[in-house]
Amino acid sequence: MKTSNFKCNKYRINMARFDIRRRSILMLLTVLTMAEARTWMSIDIGAINAIIDSDPLLGSLSQLAMEDMSFMYGSFVSVSAENGVKSSSAIPIDDLPSETTSFITPTPSSVPSTTNEPTNSVRTQLKDAPLKTTFSPTIYSFAPTESVASQKNSTPDDTGVPTWSPSAQYEATNGNCNHDETLHRLVMYDSTGNGWDSTAFVIKETDSLNSTFPVNGDDSTRVNFHDNSTLNTIYGTKYLCLKRAACFSVEFSNYTMMNGILWEIYKVDLATGINTTLVVTGTGSGCQFGLEGSACVTSCNGEFKDNHLKQILTNVPTTNYPAEFPTKPPTPPPSFLRTKRPTTPAPSISLPQDMEVSFGSSRYNRLVSVILGASPTSKVAVSDEQSPQHRAFVWIYNTANTFSDRRIVLRWILASFYFGLNGNNWLCKNGWLSANNNECDWYGISCLDGVVTQIALEENRMIGVIVPELALLKNNLYYLSIGNDYDTPDEERNQIVMPVPSFLGEMTYLTYVNLEGLGLTSSIPDSIFAAWNRVVYLYMNDNDITGTLPRSIANLKSIQVLWLGGNSMGGSIIPEIGQLTTLVDLSLESNFREDKAGRRGFLTTLPPEIAQLTNLETLDLSDNALSGTVPLQLGDLISLRRLDLSNNFFENQLPTVLGRLQMLEELDISFNWLSSTIPREYGDMISLTSLSLESNYKDQSGYFTWGIHSTLPTELGMLKNLKHLHLNDNYLSGTLITEIGQLYFLETLHLQNNFLLGPIPTEYSDCVLMEEIFLEGNNVDGSLFSMPEDICRLPELELARVDCKISCSCCYGC
């Protein structure tokens, strides 16, 4: 093996675990390491020193960073100041043989160089440096050894001024590798801080059949690591020389946590010292690879070759929700924001080339590892340049300089959500994608202890699709509201035309979900309801959801409000609905449609299990295809306040048991096929404010059923809170009863198109809040009866209608 003349960079710490202060300084030192000495810029050395003074660990890392620069350019840098005069001195590298010693002396461009005592302490060098000093290096080169000199084509001129820049000199020596070798850089990652502790990493040259062979002894098959060492207990990076067009094998021993490590080998550009080409990548498993021009088969592709590990990874449960749910919200931080790196390497993500050149692959790989570590299934999407996830990754790449892993993932999730829903077109987007604003301050986002708990972006002109990465917020997000209201203007509506996202079922801590009026299609995945046992409020109405009610609806153990109306669902209302005993508001209205395929919507009648919903206050089943008789079990819903069965196909007699619903305020059974009288028991519904039984007849070839018939029961006068009485378009007969005049809060009285007789009672003028009174289309004799003038003088009356043959001073239409 060839003896190295340079030190290798030996970072022994996972930089991703540093705090912001350390990262900032190390980033600066890394930039200095990668830059050519002649292109140094002005550096605030004093400011750097102030931080190093308070951080001993950073001081040692600064030493390592400067060692890396010495590897590239052959010197330590020394800066000192005496009596206000900026000066510098050349400091030889300790390990260099005397016959090959070379060093660089940075000299302030505005001050002649002076000589000071050399020191090997980088901390001292930075501490004593003046502020804002611009350096231009002076380069000295001594005669190299014969083997090195033979590779050079230039010599210093007569003045002793070097003819090579540091990079040119380094390039001329072939990166200190043999003439048949090329310089490469091994980059290692470790997510947990202990993955490489006892691991030995060995690269051996092989033939094309991947059989190792000796050259000059047992150890000679190992790749030259510059410092004549094998690689173990090392974090960070190491330079190595690889034989051109050769085959190599990678071996590991004494490993501990192989799913926590990741390694890559890059080809190094000798002119700049920048990693140029990713040659191979792998994990903590043995494999083989070859350089360009070789005939080897490459198996180092970032996948585990260890069968035991592969089995472990393969057997990881893929259940989208836990088998048992905790009884209270979690207190630990969300699991998706883990710091452990992925067990598979990053995909090849297409980024602008200048990004990788400017920032280097380490930052790129860190972001990929962090993001795909949180969401391994996003690999394909992140690799697609047109995807929201990729656009979010590029944005993160440009802005995530000092963020923790947790915040990087969180901002990437929200940015993906933003791009997926055309965020640039939102009505309100204050703070979104701001590099300076905390994501918890973005419009519509609420956080608790730094994690997103609420997303409220209703009526915000969001158009596109919801990215599945939103499910990564599953352990903390409890409020998701991105729907519309029924009267939202078109220019403000959110439009998310996509199948109902099955990944919503992974968000098991949701308690409030508003997806109203988005345009969602497909049926409701069974897995969603199966996992949402914490959901209390669910609004999925006014979409284009099809299919039937999933049986898993029984798992909505906490549900209080369930709105599935305004869709295209069908089938029966299943018995499992009776298990939702916490239900307060059930709305399945407006699922009816009729086309060439026939009538669809919720069919048949209600299951008897509906009687178990004793906490139910609102039941809206209007505009469906329900048939049969009105179920007697509805009389058991003693908490009911609103019952709407309108626009269905219910038949026969109204059940008298509804009279037991003394808390009922609204009863609407209009537009059905009833053939019934008005039960006298309905006079016991003392809380009733609205009674609608209009238009209960069916047309069969010009013939009508009886609808609501017989006389008006006098018990209607007992409904003292009634505001709206609509009994029009039926077959009521007999005289107009005076008891209606006792309804002092009555606002609308619709009795038109029946067979009622006069006279029109003057007592109706006691309904001082009356706004509408419709009596046309009855059998009131106009020659005998007229509209009482006291009714016409009612202060709130807006519209009165009777047949034109009846005298009326306030009526409309004659």
Coordinates of N, CA and C in Angstrom, one line a residue, residues 66-199:
M66 N -10.3 22.0 9.6 CA -9.1 22.6 9.1 C -8.2 21.4 8.6
E67 N -8.3 20.3 9.3 CA -7.5 19.1 8.8 C -7.9 18.7 7.4
D68 N -9.2 18.8 7.2 CA -9.8 18.5 5.9 C -9.2 19.4 4.8
M69 N -9.1 20.7 5.1 CA -8.5 21.6 4.2 C -7.1 21.3 4.0
S70 N -6.4 20.9 5.0 CA -5.0 20.6 4.9 C -4.8 19.4 3.9
F71 N -5.8 18.5 4.0 CA -5.7 17.3 3.1 C -5.8 17.8 1.6
M72 N -6.6 18.8 1.4 CA -6.8 19.3 0.0 C -5.7 20.2 -0.5
Y73 N -5.2 21.0 0.5 CA -4.2 22.0 0.0 C -2.8 21.9 0.7
G74 N -2.6 21.0 1.6 CA -1.3 20.7 2.1 C -0.8 21.7 3.2
S75 N -1.7 22.3 4.0 CA -1.2 23.2 5.1 C -2.3 23.4 6.1
F76 N -1.9 23.9 7.3 CA -2.8 24.5 8.2 C -2.7 26.0 8.0
V77 N -3.8 26.6 8.4 CA -3.9 28.1 8.3 C -3.6 28.7 9.6
S78 N -2.8 29.8 9.6 CA -2.6 30.5 10.9 C -2.8 31.9 10.6
V79 N -3.5 32.6 11.6 CA -3.8 34.0 11.5 C -3.6 34.6 12.9
S80 N -2.8 35.6 13.0 CA -2.6 36.2 14.3 C -2.5 37.7 14.1
A81 N -2.5 38.4 15.2 CA -2.4 39.9 15.1 C -1.6 40.4 16.2
E82 N -0.7 41.3 15.9 CA 0.2 41.9 16.9 C 0.2 43.4 16.7
N83 N -0.2 44.1 17.7 CA -0.2 45.6 17.6 C -1.0 46.1 16.5
G84 N -2.1 45.4 16.2 CA -3.0 45.8 15.2 C -2.5 45.5 13.8
V85 N -1.4 44.8 13.6 CA -0.9 44.5 12.3 C -1.3 43.1 12.0
K86 N -2.0 42.9 10.9 CA -2.4 41.5 10.5 C -1.2 40.8 9.9
S87 N -1.0 39.6 10.3 CA 0.1 38.8 9.8 C -0.2 37.3 9.8
S88 N 0.7 36.6 9.3 CA 0.4 35.1 9.2 C 1.8 34.4 9.1
S89 N 1.7 33.1 9.3 CA 3.0 32.3 9.2 C 2.6 31.0 8.6
A90 N 3.6 30.4 8.0 CA 3.4 29.1 7.4 C 3.6 28.0 8.5
I91 N 2.7 27.1 8.5 CA 2.7 26.0 9.6 C 2.7 24.7 8.9
P92 N 3.8 24.0 9.0 CA 3.9 22.7 8.3 C 3.0 21.7 8.9
I93 N 2.6 20.7 8.1 CA 1.7 19.6 8.6 C 2.6 18.6 9.3
D94 N 2.2 18.2 10.4 CA 3.0 17.4 11.3 C 3.5 16.1 10.6
D95 N 2.6 15.5 9.8 CA 2.8 14.1 9.3 C 3.6 14.1 8.0
L96 N 3.9 15.2 7.4 CA 4.5 15.2 6.1 C 6.0 14.9 6.2
P97 N 6.5 14.1 5.4 CA 8.0 13.9 5.4 C 8.7 15.2 5.0
S98 N 9.9 15.4 5.4 CA 10.6 16.6 5.2 C 10.8 16.9 3.7
E99 N 11.0 15.8 2.9 CA 11.3 16.0 1.5 C 10.1 16.3 0.7
T100 N 8.9 16.2 1.3 CA 7.7 16.5 0.5 C 6.9 17.6 1.2
T101 N 7.5 18.3 2.1 CA 6.7 19.3 2.9 C 6.3 20.4 1.9
S102 N 5.0 20.7 2.0 CA 4.5 21.9 1.3 C 3.5 22.6 2.2
F103 N 3.3 23.8 2.1 CA 2.4 24.5 3.0 C 1.9 25.8 2.3
I104 N 0.8 26.3 2.8 CA 0.2 27.6 2.3 C 0.2 28.6 3.4
T105 N 0.6 29.8 3.1 CA 0.6 30.8 4.1 C -0.4 31.9 3.7
P106 N -1.6 32.0 4.3 CA -2.6 33.0 3.9 C -2.0 34.4 4.4
T107 N -1.9 35.3 3.6 CA -1.4 36.6 3.9 C -2.5 37.7 3.7
P108 N -2.7 38.6 4.6 CA -3.7 39.7 4.4 C -3.2 40.4 3.1
S109 N -4.2 40.7 2.2 CA -3.9 41.3 0.9 C -3.4 42.7 1.1
S110 N -3.7 43.4 2.1 CA -3.3 44.8 2.2 C -2.1 45.0 3.1
V111 N -1.6 43.9 3.7 CA -0.5 44.1 4.6 C 0.7 43.1 4.2
P112 N 1.9 43.5 4.2 CA 3.0 42.6 3.9 C 3.1 41.5 4.9
S113 N 3.6 40.4 4.4 CA 3.7 39.2 5.2 C 4.8 39.3 6.2
T114 N 4.6 38.9 7.5 CA 5.6 38.8 8.5 C 5.6 37.4 9.0
T115 N 6.6 37.1 9.8 CA 6.8 35.8 10.3 C 6.4 35.7 11.8
N116 N 5.6 34.8 12.2 CA 5.3 34.6 13.6 C 5.6 33.1 14.0
E117 N 5.5 32.9 15.3 CA 5.7 31.5 15.7 C 4.6 30.6 15.2
P118 N 4.9 29.5 14.7 CA 3.8 28.6 14.2 C 3.1 28.0 15.4
T119 N 1.8 27.6 15.2 CA 1.0 26.9 16.2 C 0.1 26.0 15.5
N120 N -0.2 24.9 16.2 CA -1.1 23.9 15.6 C -2.5 24.0 16.1
S121 N -2.8 25.0 16.9 CA -4.1 25.2 17.5 C -5.0 26.0 16.6
V122 N -6.0 25.4 16.0 CA -6.9 26.1 15.2 C -7.7 27.1 16.0
R123 N -8.0 26.7 17.3 CA -8.7 27.6 18.2 C -7.9 28.9 18.4
T124 N -6.6 28.7 18.6 CA -5.7 29.9 18.8 C -5.7 30.7 17.5
Q125 N -5.6 30.1 16.4 CA -5.6 30.8 15.1 C -6.8 31.7 14.9
L126 N -8.0 31.1 15.2 CA -9.2 31.9 15.0 C -9.4 32.9 16.1
K127 N -8.9 32.6 17.3 CA -9.1 33.5 18.4 C -8.4 34.8 18.3
D128 N -7.1 34.7 17.7 CA -6.3 35.9 17.6 C -6.4 36.6 16.3
A129 N -7.4 36.2 15.5 CA -7.5 36.8 14.2 C -8.2 38.1 14.3
P130 N -7.9 39.1 13.5 CA -8.6 40.3 13.4 C -10.0 40.1 12.7
L131 N -10.9 41.1 12.8 CA -12.2 41.0 12.2 C -12.0 41.4 10.7
K132 N -12.9 40.8 9.9 CA -13.1 41.1 8.5 C -11.7 41.2 7.8
T133 N -10.9 40.2 7.8 CA -9.6 40.2 7.2 C -9.8 39.4 5.9
T134 N -9.3 40.0 4.8 CA -9.3 39.4 3.5 C -8.0 38.7 3.2
F135 N -8.0 37.4 2.9 CA -6.7 36.7 2.8 C -6.5 36.4 1.3
S136 N -5.2 36.5 0.9 CA -4.8 36.0 -0.4 C -3.6 35.1 -0.1
P137 N -3.6 33.8 -0.4 CA -2.6 32.9 0.0 C -1.2 33.1 -0.7
T138 N -0.2 32.9 0.0 CA 1.1 32.7 -0.7 C 1.5 31.2 -0.6
I139 N 1.9 30.6 -1.7 CA 2.0 29.2 -1.8 C 3.5 28.8 -2.0
Y140 N 4.0 28.0 -1.1 CA 5.4 27.5 -1.2 C 5.4 26.0 -1.6
S141 N 6.2 25.6 -2.4 CA 6.3 24.2 -2.8 C 7.8 23.8 -2.8
F142 N 8.1 22.7 -2.1 CA 9.4 22.1 -2.1 C 9.5 20.9 -3.0
A143 N 10.7 20.5 -3.3 CA 10.9 19.4 -4.2 C 10.2 18.2 -3.6
P144 N 9.3 17.6 -4.4 CA 8.7 16.3 -3.9 C 9.6 15.1 -4.1
T145 N 9.1 14.0 -3.6 CA 9.8 12.8 -3.9 C 9.9 12.5 -5.3
E146 N 10.7 11.6 -5.7 CA 10.9 11.3 -7.1 C 9.7 10.8 -7.8
S147 N 9.0 9.9 -7.1 CA 7.8 9.4 -7.7 C 6.7 10.4 -7.9
V148 N 6.7 11.4 -7.0 CA 5.7 12.5 -7.2 C 6.2 13.5 -8.3
A149 N 7.5 13.8 -8.3 CA 8.0 14.7 -9.2 C 7.9 14.3 -10.6
S150 N 7.9 13.0 -10.8 CA 7.8 12.5 -12.2 C 6.5 12.7 -12.8
Q151 N 5.5 13.0 -12.0 CA 4.1 13.3 -12.5 C 3.9 14.7 -12.8
K152 N 4.9 15.6 -12.5 CA 4.7 17.0 -12.6 C 5.3 17.5 -13.9
N153 N 4.8 18.5 -14.5 CA 5.3 19.0 -15.8 C 5.8 20.4 -15.6
S154 N 5.8 21.0 -14.4 CA 6.1 22.4 -14.2 C 7.0 22.5 -13.0
T155 N 7.9 23.5 -13.0 CA 8.7 23.8 -11.8 C 8.6 25.2 -11.5
P156 N 9.0 25.6 -10.2 CA 8.9 27.0 -9.8 C 9.9 27.9 -10.7
D157 N 9.5 29.1 -10.9 CA 10.4 30.0 -11.6 C 11.5 30.5 -10.8
D158 N 12.4 31.3 -11.3 CA 13.6 31.8 -10.7 C 13.3 32.6 -9.4
T159 N 12.2 33.2 -9.3 CA 11.9 34.0 -8.1 C 11.4 33.2 -7.0
G160 N 11.2 31.9 -7.2 CA 10.7 31.1 -6.1 C 9.2 31.2 -5.9
V161 N 8.5 32.0 -6.7 CA 7.1 32.1 -6.7 C 6.5 30.8 -7.3
P162 N 5.6 30.1 -6.6 CA 5.1 28.9 -7.1 C 4.4 29.1 -8.4
T163 N 4.5 28.1 -9.3 CA 3.8 28.1 -10.6 C 2.4 27.4 -10.6
W164 N 2.2 26.7 -9.5 CA 0.9 25.9 -9.4 C 0.0 26.5 -8.3
S165 N -1.3 26.6 -8.6 CA -2.2 26.9 -7.5 C -2.3 25.6 -6.6
P166 N -2.9 25.7 -5.4 CA -3.0 24.5 -4.6 C -3.7 23.4 -5.4
S167 N -4.8 23.7 -6.1 CA -5.6 22.7 -6.8 C -4.8 22.1 -7.9
A168 N -4.0 23.0 -8.6 CA -3.2 22.5 -9.7 C -2.1 21.5 -9.2
Q169 N -1.5 21.9 -8.1 CA -0.5 21.0 -7.5 C -1.1 19.7 -7.1
Y170 N -2.3 19.8 -6.5 CA -2.9 18.5 -6.0 C -3.3 17.7 -7.2
E171 N -3.8 18.3 -8.3 CA -4.2 17.6 -9.4 C -3.0 16.9 -10.1
A172 N -1.9 17.6 -10.1 CA -0.7 17.1 -10.7 C -0.2 15.8 -9.9
T173 N -0.4 15.8 -8.7 CA 0.0 14.6 -7.9 C -1.1 13.5 -7.9
N174 N -2.1 13.6 -8.8 CA -3.2 12.6 -8.9 C -3.8 12.4 -7.5
G175 N -4.0 13.4 -6.8 CA -4.7 13.3 -5.5 C -3.9 12.4 -4.5
N176 N -2.6 12.3 -4.7 CA -1.8 11.4 -3.9 C -2.1 9.9 -4.1
C177 N -2.7 9.6 -5.2 CA -3.0 8.2 -5.5 C -2.0 7.7 -6.5
N178 N -1.9 6.4 -6.6 CA -1.0 5.8 -7.7 C -1.5 6.2 -9.0
H179 N -0.6 6.0 -10.0 CA -0.9 6.5 -11.4 C -2.1 5.7 -12.0
D180 N -2.4 4.5 -11.5 CA -3.5 3.7 -12.0 C -4.7 3.8 -11.1
E181 N -4.7 4.7 -10.2 CA -5.8 4.9 -9.3 C -6.5 6.3 -9.4
T182 N -7.7 6.4 -9.0 CA -8.4 7.7 -9.0 C -8.9 7.9 -7.5
L183 N -9.0 9.2 -7.2 CA -9.4 9.6 -5.9 C -10.9 9.6 -5.7
H184 N -11.4 9.0 -4.7 CA -12.8 8.9 -4.4 C -13.0 9.3 -2.9
R185 N -14.3 9.6 -2.6 CA -14.6 10.0 -1.2 C -15.7 9.1 -0.7
L186 N -15.5 8.5 0.4 CA -16.5 7.7 1.1 C -17.2 8.6 2.1
V187 N -18.6 8.7 2.0 CA -19.4 9.5 2.9 C -20.3 8.5 3.6
M188 N -20.3 8.7 5.0 CA -21.1 7.8 5.8 C -22.1 8.6 6.6
Y189 N -23.2 7.9 6.8 CA -24.3 8.5 7.6 C -24.7 7.6 8.7
D190 N -25.1 8.2 9.8 CA -25.5 7.4 11.0 C -26.6 8.1 11.7
S191 N -27.8 7.5 11.8 CA -29.0 8.3 12.3 C -29.0 8.3 13.8
T192 N -28.6 7.2 14.4 CA -28.8 7.1 15.9 C -27.5 7.4 16.7
G193 N -26.4 7.6 16.1 CA -25.2 7.9 16.8 C -24.4 6.7 17.3
N194 N -24.9 5.5 17.0 CA -24.2 4.3 17.5 C -24.1 3.3 16.4
G195 N -24.5 3.6 15.2 CA -24.5 2.5 14.2 C -23.2 2.1 13.7
W196 N -22.1 2.9 13.8 CA -20.8 2.6 13.3 C -19.8 2.3 14.5
D197 N -20.3 2.3 15.7 CA -19.4 2.2 16.8 C -18.4 1.1 16.8
S198 N -18.8 -0.1 16.5 CA -17.9 -1.3 16.5 C -17.8 -1.9 15.1
T199 N -18.3 -1.2 14.1 CA -18.4 -1.7 12.7 C -17.0 -1.5 12.0

